Amino acid sequence: MDDKVFSKDNTDKYSLRGMVFSRLREDILSGKYEVNEELKEIAIGEELGVSRTPVREALRQLELEGLVKIIPNKGAYVAGISNKDIHDIYMIRSYLEGLCARWACENITEEQLDEIEEVIYLSDFHVKKKHYDQIVELDSKFHELLYAASGSKILGHLLRDYHQYVHSLRKITLSEPERAANSNAEHQAILEAIRLRDADKAEKIAHEHIIQTISNIHNHKLAEE
């Protein structure tokens, strides 16, 4: 995204604040900013081509989400996500992803089935080639297609939010060859259950897919210690 992404002529401050909020939120979750790094209003405003006001409003909103901490008379700093936050996010996702797969059994189209199958095929190719950036991108694509196939905008919105929260962590776990291969195999199993319209099986596999990710994260952290 280009530096000057927002027009100063935009008179809708709430829309502008929303765009600044989304950009900062994405930058924090993607790891652009380090934990405890100061978020300087002037610098951010110059980068995005906006005044300090929408930046300040966005930082306050991010504080409510727990991603930013504002210290009076000092400034705003990146709070990041704790290990407990990560565990909670994945546990919640495990149930929501299961529900998503269940509903997909009722609402998915043949075109969506073909799209998901193509994503899995491409993922398998990139796993073998160890193209990890493409693997992460295709993992996001798989889940995005699944959310759309559920037929629920509300569920899709919730899952996209949780998916974005762990963006940086997903890049780490999917860079491990074994996990990348297993994850794609789990995607294939979810697809097959949905294709058979077996809602119970699809829900179970999708739930277990996220639980496996939790286990992988735990093992990764132990290896770092």
PDB file of N, CA and C in Angstrom, residues 123-213:
ATOM      1  N   SER A 123      -1.809 -25.320  -2.928  1.00  0.00           N
ATOM      2  CA  SER A 123      -1.100 -25.380  -1.651  1.00  0.00           C
ATOM      3  C   SER A 123      -0.182 -26.590  -1.595  1.00  0.00           C
ATOM      4  N   ASP A 124      -0.680 -27.713  -2.080  1.00  0.00           N
ATOM      5  CA  ASP A 124       0.131 -28.931  -2.092  1.00  0.00           C
ATOM      6  C   ASP A 124       1.397 -28.731  -2.922  1.00  0.00           C
ATOM      7  N   PHE A 125       1.262 -28.066  -4.050  1.00  0.00           N
ATOM      8  CA  PHE A 125       2.418 -27.770  -4.902  1.00  0.00           C
ATOM      9  C   PHE A 125       3.436 -26.911  -4.155  1.00  0.00           C
ATOM     10  N   HIS A 126       2.958 -25.837  -3.513  1.00  0.00           N
ATOM     11  CA  HIS A 126       3.871 -24.914  -2.836  1.00  0.00           C
ATOM     12  C   HIS A 126       4.464 -25.513  -1.562  1.00  0.00           C
ATOM     13  N   VAL A 127       3.729 -26.418  -0.911  1.00  0.00           N
ATOM     14  CA  VAL A 127       4.292 -27.117   0.249  1.00  0.00           C
ATOM     15  C   VAL A 127       5.492 -27.940  -0.183  1.00  0.00           C
ATOM     16  N   LYS A 128       5.359 -28.644  -1.302  1.00  0.00           N
ATOM     17  CA  LYS A 128       6.460 -29.471  -1.800  1.00  0.00           C
ATOM     18  C   LYS A 128       7.655 -28.621  -2.207  1.00  0.00           C
ATOM     19  N   LYS A 129       7.387 -27.407  -2.696  1.00  0.00           N
ATOM     20  CA  LYS A 129       8.455 -26.500  -3.123  1.00  0.00           C
ATOM     21  C   LYS A 129       8.972 -25.622  -1.976  1.00  0.00           C
ATOM     22  N   LYS A 130       8.325 -25.722  -0.824  1.00  0.00           N
ATOM     23  CA  LYS A 130       8.676 -24.927   0.361  1.00  0.00           C
ATOM     24  C   LYS A 130       8.577 -23.420   0.093  1.00  0.00           C
ATOM     25  N   HIS A 131       7.527 -23.062  -0.622  1.00  0.00           N
ATOM     26  CA  HIS A 131       7.237 -21.648  -0.901  1.00  0.00           C
ATOM     27  C   HIS A 131       6.319 -21.136   0.206  1.00  0.00           C
ATOM     28  N   TYR A 132       6.893 -20.698   1.312  1.00  0.00           N
ATOM     29  CA  TYR A 132       6.094 -20.445   2.512  1.00  0.00           C
ATOM     30  C   TYR A 132       5.209 -19.207   2.425  1.00  0.00           C
ATOM     31  N   ASP A 133       5.635 -18.200   1.704  1.00  0.00           N
ATOM     32  CA  ASP A 133       4.767 -17.022   1.542  1.00  0.00           C
ATOM     33  C   ASP A 133       3.480 -17.400   0.808  1.00  0.00           C
ATOM     34  N   GLN A 134       3.630 -18.218  -0.221  1.00  0.00           N
ATOM     35  CA  GLN A 134       2.452 -18.657  -0.971  1.00  0.00           C
ATOM     36  C   GLN A 134       1.568 -19.574  -0.136  1.00  0.00           C
ATOM     37  N   ILE A 135       2.179 -20.383   0.725  1.00  0.00           N
ATOM     38  CA  ILE A 135       1.414 -21.283   1.586  1.00  0.00           C
ATOM     39  C   ILE A 135       0.525 -20.487   2.529  1.00  0.00           C
ATOM     40  N   VAL A 136       1.090 -19.438   3.126  1.00  0.00           N
ATOM     41  CA  VAL A 136       0.317 -18.595   4.047  1.00  0.00           C
ATOM     42  C   VAL A 136      -0.816 -17.904   3.299  1.00  0.00           C
ATOM     43  N   GLU A 137      -0.509 -17.401   2.114  1.00  0.00           N
ATOM     44  CA  GLU A 137      -1.521 -16.720   1.309  1.00  0.00           C
ATOM     45  C   GLU A 137      -2.664 -17.662   0.939  1.00  0.00           C
ATOM     46  N   LEU A 138      -2.325 -18.874   0.553  1.00  0.00           N
ATOM     47  CA  LEU A 138      -3.344 -19.847   0.160  1.00  0.00           C
ATOM     48  C   LEU A 138      -4.122 -20.374   1.367  1.00  0.00           C
ATOM     49  N   ASP A 139      -3.471 -20.434   2.525  1.00  0.00           N
ATOM     50  CA  ASP A 139      -4.175 -20.809   3.746  1.00  0.00           C
ATOM     51  C   ASP A 139      -5.278 -19.783   4.032  1.00  0.00           C
ATOM     52  N   SER A 140      -4.941 -18.517   3.896  1.00  0.00           N
ATOM     53  CA  SER A 140      -5.938 -17.456   4.088  1.00  0.00           C
ATOM     54  C   SER A 140      -7.058 -17.581   3.064  1.00  0.00           C
ATOM     55  N   LYS A 141      -6.686 -17.895   1.827  1.00  0.00           N
ATOM     56  CA  LYS A 141      -7.677 -18.038   0.763  1.00  0.00           C
ATOM     57  C   LYS A 141      -8.633 -19.182   1.054  1.00  0.00           C
ATOM     58  N   PHE A 142      -8.095 -20.308   1.531  1.00  0.00           N
ATOM     59  CA  PHE A 142      -8.946 -21.454   1.875  1.00  0.00           C
ATOM     60  C   PHE A 142     -10.001 -21.055   2.891  1.00  0.00           C
ATOM     61  N   HIS A 143      -9.548 -20.414   3.976  1.00  0.00           N
ATOM     62  CA  HIS A 143     -10.485 -20.055   5.035  1.00  0.00           C
ATOM     63  C   HIS A 143     -11.474 -18.978   4.574  1.00  0.00           C
ATOM     64  N   GLU A 144     -11.010 -18.046   3.756  1.00  0.00           N
ATOM     65  CA  GLU A 144     -11.892 -17.012   3.223  1.00  0.00           C
ATOM     66  C   GLU A 144     -13.011 -17.638   2.388  1.00  0.00           C
ATOM     67  N   LEU A 145     -12.658 -18.603   1.550  1.00  0.00           N
ATOM     68  CA  LEU A 145     -13.662 -19.292   0.734  1.00  0.00           C
ATOM     69  C   LEU A 145     -14.630 -20.084   1.600  1.00  0.00           C
ATOM     70  N   LEU A 146     -14.110 -20.691   2.657  1.00  0.00           N
ATOM     71  CA  LEU A 146     -14.965 -21.458   3.565  1.00  0.00           C
ATOM     72  C   LEU A 146     -15.949 -20.536   4.287  1.00  0.00           C
ATOM     73  N   TYR A 147     -15.458 -19.359   4.707  1.00  0.00           N
ATOM     74  CA  TYR A 147     -16.336 -18.404   5.382  1.00  0.00           C
ATOM     75  C   TYR A 147     -17.468 -17.970   4.444  1.00  0.00           C
ATOM     76  N   ALA A 148     -17.117 -17.718   3.195  1.00  0.00           N
ATOM     77  CA  ALA A 148     -18.127 -17.304   2.218  1.00  0.00           C
ATOM     78  C   ALA A 148     -19.131 -18.428   1.978  1.00  0.00           C
ATOM     79  N   ALA A 149     -18.637 -19.672   1.978  1.00  0.00           N
ATOM     80  CA  ALA A 149     -19.500 -20.821   1.709  1.00  0.00           C
ATOM     81  C   ALA A 149     -20.485 -21.095   2.849  1.00  0.00           C
ATOM     82  N   SER A 150     -20.201 -20.554   4.032  1.00  0.00           N
ATOM     83  CA  SER A 150     -21.113 -20.773   5.168  1.00  0.00           C
ATOM     84  C   SER A 150     -22.450 -20.078   4.945  1.00  0.00           C
ATOM     85  N   GLY A 151     -22.438 -19.044   4.102  1.00  0.00           N
ATOM     86  CA  GLY A 151     -23.669 -18.311   3.846  1.00  0.00           C
ATOM     87  C   GLY A 151     -24.028 -17.316   4.920  1.00  0.00           C
ATOM     88  N   SER A 152     -23.125 -17.090   5.887  1.00  0.00           N
ATOM     89  CA  SER A 152     -23.398 -16.178   7.000  1.00  0.00           C
ATOM     90  C   SER A 152     -22.393 -15.034   7.004  1.00  0.00           C
ATOM     91  N   LYS A 153     -22.872 -13.820   6.758  1.00  0.00           N
ATOM     92  CA  LYS A 153     -21.990 -12.650   6.801  1.00  0.00           C
ATOM     93  C   LYS A 153     -21.486 -12.405   8.221  1.00  0.00           C
ATOM     94  N   ILE A 154     -22.345 -12.643   9.206  1.00  0.00           N
ATOM     95  CA  ILE A 154     -21.971 -12.399  10.597  1.00  0.00           C
ATOM     96  C   ILE A 154     -20.850 -13.344  11.035  1.00  0.00           C
ATOM     97  N   LEU A 155     -21.019 -14.617  10.745  1.00  0.00           N
ATOM     98  CA  LEU A 155     -19.999 -15.603  11.112  1.00  0.00           C
ATOM     99  C   LEU A 155     -18.695 -15.315  10.364  1.00  0.00           C
ATOM    100  N   GLY A 156     -18.809 -14.970   9.092  1.00  0.00           N
ATOM    101  CA  GLY A 156     -17.631 -14.652   8.308  1.00  0.00           C
ATOM    102  C   GLY A 156     -16.872 -13.466   8.871  1.00  0.00           C
ATOM    103  N   HIS A 157     -17.601 -12.447   9.307  1.00  0.00           N
ATOM    104  CA  HIS A 157     -16.968 -11.260   9.883  1.00  0.00           C
ATOM    105  C   HIS A 157     -16.202 -11.617  11.156  1.00  0.00           C
ATOM    106  N   LEU A 158     -16.808 -12.414  12.012  1.00  0.00           N
ATOM    107  CA  LEU A 158     -16.153 -12.826  13.259  1.00  0.00           C
ATOM    108  C   LEU A 158     -14.882 -13.617  12.976  1.00  0.00           C
ATOM    109  N   LEU A 159     -14.983 -14.561  12.064  1.00  0.00           N
ATOM    110  CA  LEU A 159     -13.836 -15.419  11.773  1.00  0.00           C
ATOM    111  C   LEU A 159     -12.701 -14.653  11.090  1.00  0.00           C
ATOM    112  N   ARG A 160     -13.036 -13.708  10.225  1.00  0.00           N
ATOM    113  CA  ARG A 160     -11.987 -12.890   9.590  1.00  0.00           C
ATOM    114  C   ARG A 160     -11.223 -12.097  10.634  1.00  0.00           C
ATOM    115  N   ASP A 161     -11.941 -11.560  11.613  1.00  0.00           N
ATOM    116  CA  ASP A 161     -11.297 -10.809  12.685  1.00  0.00           C
ATOM    117  C   ASP A 161     -10.315 -11.688  13.453  1.00  0.00           C
ATOM    118  N   TYR A 162     -10.767 -12.866  13.870  1.00  0.00           N
ATOM    119  CA  TYR A 162      -9.895 -13.766  14.630  1.00  0.00           C
ATOM    120  C   TYR A 162      -8.721 -14.243  13.775  1.00  0.00           C
ATOM    121  N   HIS A 163      -8.979 -14.471  12.488  1.00  0.00           N
ATOM    122  CA  HIS A 163      -7.926 -14.931  11.584  1.00  0.00           C
ATOM    123  C   HIS A 163      -6.836 -13.868  11.469  1.00  0.00           C
ATOM    124  N   GLN A 164      -7.248 -12.609  11.402  1.00  0.00           N
ATOM    125  CA  GLN A 164      -6.282 -11.519  11.270  1.00  0.00           C
ATOM    126  C   GLN A 164      -5.461 -11.340  12.544  1.00  0.00           C
ATOM    127  N   TYR A 165      -6.085 -11.596  13.684  1.00  0.00           N
ATOM    128  CA  TYR A 165      -5.392 -11.411  14.958  1.00  0.00           C
ATOM    129  C   TYR A 165      -4.142 -12.271  15.075  1.00  0.00           C
ATOM    130  N   VAL A 166      -4.124 -13.398  14.429  1.00  0.00           N
ATOM    131  CA  VAL A 166      -2.989 -14.317  14.564  1.00  0.00           C
ATOM    132  C   VAL A 166      -2.196 -14.419  13.263  1.00  0.00           C
ATOM    133  N   HIS A 167      -2.229 -13.363  12.475  1.00  0.00           N
ATOM    134  CA  HIS A 167      -1.554 -13.369  11.166  1.00  0.00           C
ATOM    135  C   HIS A 167      -0.069 -13.696  11.292  1.00  0.00           C
ATOM    136  N   SER A 168       0.619 -12.999  12.184  1.00  0.00           N
ATOM    137  CA  SER A 168       2.073 -13.206  12.315  1.00  0.00           C
ATOM    138  C   SER A 168       2.395 -14.616  12.784  1.00  0.00           C
ATOM    139  N   LEU A 169       1.593 -15.121  13.709  1.00  0.00           N
ATOM    140  CA  LEU A 169       1.823 -16.465  14.247  1.00  0.00           C
ATOM    141  C   LEU A 169       1.597 -17.526  13.182  1.00  0.00           C
ATOM    142  N   ARG A 170       0.598 -17.309  12.334  1.00  0.00           N
ATOM    143  CA  ARG A 170       0.325 -18.256  11.259  1.00  0.00           C
ATOM    144  C   ARG A 170       1.515 -18.360  10.316  1.00  0.00           C
ATOM    145  N   LYS A 171       2.171 -17.241  10.057  1.00  0.00           N
ATOM    146  CA  LYS A 171       3.338 -17.247   9.175  1.00  0.00           C
ATOM    147  C   LYS A 171       4.452 -18.103   9.764  1.00  0.00           C
ATOM    148  N   ILE A 172       4.566 -18.081  11.095  1.00  0.00           N
ATOM    149  CA  ILE A 172       5.611 -18.863  11.757  1.00  0.00           C
ATOM    150  C   ILE A 172       5.289 -20.355  11.705  1.00  0.00           C
ATOM    151  N   THR A 173       4.058 -20.723  12.093  1.00  0.00           N
ATOM    152  CA  THR A 173       3.709 -22.146  12.159  1.00  0.00           C
ATOM    153  C   THR A 173       3.673 -22.791  10.781  1.00  0.00           C
ATOM    154  N   LEU A 174       3.201 -22.040   9.772  1.00  0.00           N
ATOM    155  CA  LEU A 174       3.115 -22.618   8.431  1.00  0.00           C
ATOM    156  C   LEU A 174       4.459 -22.641   7.711  1.00  0.00           C
ATOM    157  N   SER A 175       5.484 -22.075   8.344  1.00  0.00           N
ATOM    158  CA  SER A 175       6.827 -22.155   7.760  1.00  0.00           C
ATOM    159  C   SER A 175       7.524 -23.453   8.160  1.00  0.00           C
ATOM    160  N   GLU A 176       6.851 -24.252   8.987  1.00  0.00           N
ATOM    161  CA  GLU A 176       7.378 -25.559   9.367  1.00  0.00           C
ATOM    162  C   GLU A 176       6.829 -26.597   8.382  1.00  0.00           C
ATOM    163  N   PRO A 177       7.691 -27.289   7.630  1.00  0.00           N
ATOM    164  CA  PRO A 177       7.247 -28.197   6.570  1.00  0.00           C
ATOM    165  C   PRO A 177       6.190 -29.211   7.002  1.00  0.00           C
ATOM    166  N   GLU A 178       6.388 -29.830   8.160  1.00  0.00           N
ATOM    167  CA  GLU A 178       5.441 -30.858   8.610  1.00  0.00           C
ATOM    168  C   GLU A 178       4.064 -30.264   8.870  1.00  0.00           C
ATOM    169  N   ARG A 179       4.034 -29.101   9.552  1.00  0.00           N
ATOM    170  CA  ARG A 179       2.747 -28.481   9.858  1.00  0.00           C
ATOM    171  C   ARG A 179       2.062 -27.991   8.586  1.00  0.00           C
ATOM    172  N   ALA A 180       2.846 -27.446   7.663  1.00  0.00           N
ATOM    173  CA  ALA A 180       2.276 -26.957   6.407  1.00  0.00           C
ATOM    174  C   ALA A 180       1.606 -28.095   5.646  1.00  0.00           C
ATOM    175  N   ALA A 181       2.273 -29.244   5.592  1.00  0.00           N
ATOM    176  CA  ALA A 181       1.715 -30.403   4.886  1.00  0.00           C
ATOM    177  C   ALA A 181       0.491 -30.948   5.598  1.00  0.00           C
ATOM    178  N   ASN A 182       0.567 -31.055   6.921  1.00  0.00           N
ATOM    179  CA  ASN A 182      -0.566 -31.563   7.693  1.00  0.00           C
ATOM    180  C   ASN A 182      -1.778 -30.639   7.600  1.00  0.00           C
ATOM    181  N   SER A 183      -1.501 -29.340   7.634  1.00  0.00           N
ATOM    182  CA  SER A 183      -2.587 -28.365   7.556  1.00  0.00           C
ATOM    183  C   SER A 183      -3.343 -28.496   6.238  1.00  0.00           C
ATOM    184  N   ASN A 184      -2.605 -28.667   5.152  1.00  0.00           N
ATOM    185  CA  ASN A 184      -3.261 -28.800   3.855  1.00  0.00           C
ATOM    186  C   ASN A 184      -4.035 -30.111   3.747  1.00  0.00           C
ATOM    187  N   ALA A 185      -3.505 -31.162   4.367  1.00  0.00           N
ATOM    188  CA  ALA A 185      -4.224 -32.446   4.382  1.00  0.00           C
ATOM    189  C   ALA A 185      -5.529 -32.309   5.171  1.00  0.00           C
ATOM    190  N   GLU A 186      -5.495 -31.524   6.248  1.00  0.00           N
ATOM    191  CA  GLU A 186      -6.704 -31.278   7.034  1.00  0.00           C
ATOM    192  C   GLU A 186      -7.718 -30.468   6.231  1.00  0.00           C
ATOM    193  N   HIS A 187      -7.218 -29.523   5.448  1.00  0.00           N
ATOM    194  CA  HIS A 187      -8.109 -28.764   4.568  1.00  0.00           C
ATOM    195  C   HIS A 187      -8.801 -29.700   3.576  1.00  0.00           C
ATOM    196  N   GLN A 188      -8.039 -30.650   3.039  1.00  0.00           N
ATOM    197  CA  GLN A 188      -8.591 -31.615   2.087  1.00  0.00           C
ATOM    198  C   GLN A 188      -9.687 -32.449   2.740  1.00  0.00           C
ATOM    199  N   ALA A 189      -9.456 -32.856   3.987  1.00  0.00           N
ATOM    200  CA  ALA A 189     -10.449 -33.670   4.699  1.00  0.00           C
ATOM    201  C   ALA A 189     -11.719 -32.868   4.969  1.00  0.00           C
ATOM    202  N   ILE A 190     -11.564 -31.602   5.297  1.00  0.00           N
ATOM    203  CA  ILE A 190     -12.733 -30.735   5.506  1.00  0.00           C
ATOM    204  C   ILE A 190     -13.531 -30.628   4.212  1.00  0.00           C
ATOM    205  N   LEU A 191     -12.823 -30.400   3.107  1.00  0.00           N
ATOM    206  CA  LEU A 191     -13.490 -30.276   1.809  1.00  0.00           C
ATOM    207  C   LEU A 191     -14.258 -31.540   1.456  1.00  0.00           C
ATOM    208  N   GLU A 192     -13.645 -32.704   1.657  1.00  0.00           N
ATOM    209  CA  GLU A 192     -14.302 -33.961   1.299  1.00  0.00           C
ATOM    210  C   GLU A 192     -15.570 -34.164   2.117  1.00  0.00           C
ATOM    211  N   ALA A 193     -15.524 -33.826   3.397  1.00  0.00           N
ATOM    212  CA  ALA A 193     -16.713 -33.959   4.240  1.00  0.00           C
ATOM    213  C   ALA A 193     -17.813 -33.009   3.778  1.00  0.00           C
ATOM    214  N   ILE A 194     -17.435 -31.804   3.400  1.00  0.00           N
ATOM    215  CA  ILE A 194     -18.422 -30.834   2.908  1.00  0.00           C
ATOM    216  C   ILE A 194     -19.001 -31.302   1.577  1.00  0.00           C
ATOM    217  N   ARG A 195     -18.149 -31.838   0.711  1.00  0.00           N
ATOM    218  CA  ARG A 195     -18.618 -32.317  -0.598  1.00  0.00           C
ATOM    219  C   ARG A 195     -19.659 -33.431  -0.433  1.00  0.00           C
ATOM    220  N   LEU A 196     -19.474 -34.249   0.614  1.00  0.00           N
ATOM    221  CA  LEU A 196     -20.422 -35.328   0.906  1.00  0.00           C
ATOM    222  C   LEU A 196     -21.632 -34.839   1.690  1.00  0.00           C
ATOM    223  N   ARG A 197     -21.606 -33.535   2.040  1.00  0.00           N
ATOM    224  CA  ARG A 197     -22.677 -32.918   2.837  1.00  0.00           C
ATOM    225  C   ARG A 197     -22.831 -33.615   4.199  1.00  0.00           C
ATOM    226  N   ASP A 198     -21.690 -34.083   4.728  1.00  0.00           N
ATOM    227  CA  ASP A 198     -21.667 -34.716   6.047  1.00  0.00           C
ATOM    228  C   ASP A 198     -21.340 -33.632   7.077  1.00  0.00           C
ATOM    229  N   ALA A 199     -22.374 -32.971   7.580  1.00  0.00           N
ATOM    230  CA  ALA A 199     -22.202 -31.806   8.450  1.00  0.00           C
ATOM    231  C   ALA A 199     -21.488 -32.146   9.755  1.00  0.00           C
ATOM    232  N   ASP A 200     -21.825 -33.297  10.360  1.00  0.00           N
ATOM    233  CA  ASP A 200     -21.193 -33.684  11.627  1.00  0.00           C
ATOM    234  C   ASP A 200     -19.692 -33.891  11.446  1.00  0.00           C
ATOM    235  N   LYS A 201     -19.340 -34.590  10.368  1.00  0.00           N
ATOM    236  CA  LYS A 201     -17.926 -34.873  10.119  1.00  0.00           C
ATOM    237  C   LYS A 201     -17.172 -33.591   9.760  1.00  0.00           C
ATOM    238  N   ALA A 202     -17.772 -32.766   8.946  1.00  0.00           N
ATOM    239  CA  ALA A 202     -17.127 -31.512   8.547  1.00  0.00           C
ATOM    240  C   ALA A 202     -16.870 -30.628   9.761  1.00  0.00           C
ATOM    241  N   GLU A 203     -17.853 -30.540  10.633  1.00  0.00           N
ATOM    242  CA  GLU A 203     -17.704 -29.716  11.841  1.00  0.00           C
ATOM    243  C   GLU A 203     -16.595 -30.267  12.726  1.00  0.00           C
ATOM    244  N   LYS A 204     -16.570 -31.570  12.905  1.00  0.00           N
ATOM    245  CA  LYS A 204     -15.568 -32.217  13.762  1.00  0.00           C
ATOM    246  C   LYS A 204     -14.152 -31.989  13.216  1.00  0.00           C
ATOM    247  N   ILE A 205     -13.971 -32.201  11.924  1.00  0.00           N
ATOM    248  CA  ILE A 205     -12.631 -32.059  11.337  1.00  0.00           C
ATOM    249  C   ILE A 205     -12.170 -30.615  11.380  1.00  0.00           C
ATOM    250  N   ALA A 206     -13.071 -29.683  11.087  1.00  0.00           N
ATOM    251  CA  ALA A 206     -12.702 -28.264  11.108  1.00  0.00           C
ATOM    252  C   ALA A 206     -12.331 -27.812  12.515  1.00  0.00           C
ATOM    253  N   HIS A 207     -13.071 -28.307  13.496  1.00  0.00           N
ATOM    254  CA  HIS A 207     -12.756 -27.998  14.897  1.00  0.00           C
ATOM    255  C   HIS A 207     -11.378 -28.552  15.261  1.00  0.00           C
ATOM    256  N   GLU A 208     -11.143 -29.815  14.908  1.00  0.00           N
ATOM    257  CA  GLU A 208      -9.862 -30.453  15.241  1.00  0.00           C
ATOM    258  C   GLU A 208      -8.695 -29.814  14.489  1.00  0.00           C
ATOM    259  N   HIS A 209      -8.958 -29.274  13.303  1.00  0.00           N
ATOM    260  CA  HIS A 209      -7.923 -28.591  12.518  1.00  0.00           C
ATOM    261  C   HIS A 209      -7.335 -27.426  13.322  1.00  0.00           C
ATOM    262  N   ILE A 210      -8.190 -26.652  13.958  1.00  0.00           N
ATOM    263  CA  ILE A 210      -7.714 -25.513  14.748  1.00  0.00           C
ATOM    264  C   ILE A 210      -7.070 -25.987  16.050  1.00  0.00           C
ATOM    265  N   ILE A 211      -7.596 -27.051  16.645  1.00  0.00           N
ATOM    266  CA  ILE A 211      -6.994 -27.607  17.861  1.00  0.00           C
ATOM    267  C   ILE A 211      -5.570 -28.093  17.569  1.00  0.00           C
ATOM    268  N   GLN A 212      -5.362 -28.675  16.401  1.00  0.00           N
ATOM    269  CA  GLN A 212      -4.019 -29.100  16.009  1.00  0.00           C
ATOM    270  C   GLN A 212      -3.076 -27.908  15.906  1.00  0.00           C
ATOM    271  N   THR A 213      -3.610 -26.792  15.467  1.00  0.00           N
ATOM    272  CA  THR A 213      -2.798 -25.576  15.380  1.00  0.00           C
ATOM    273  C   THR A 213      -2.373 -25.116  16.761  1.00  0.00           C
TER     274      THR A 213
END
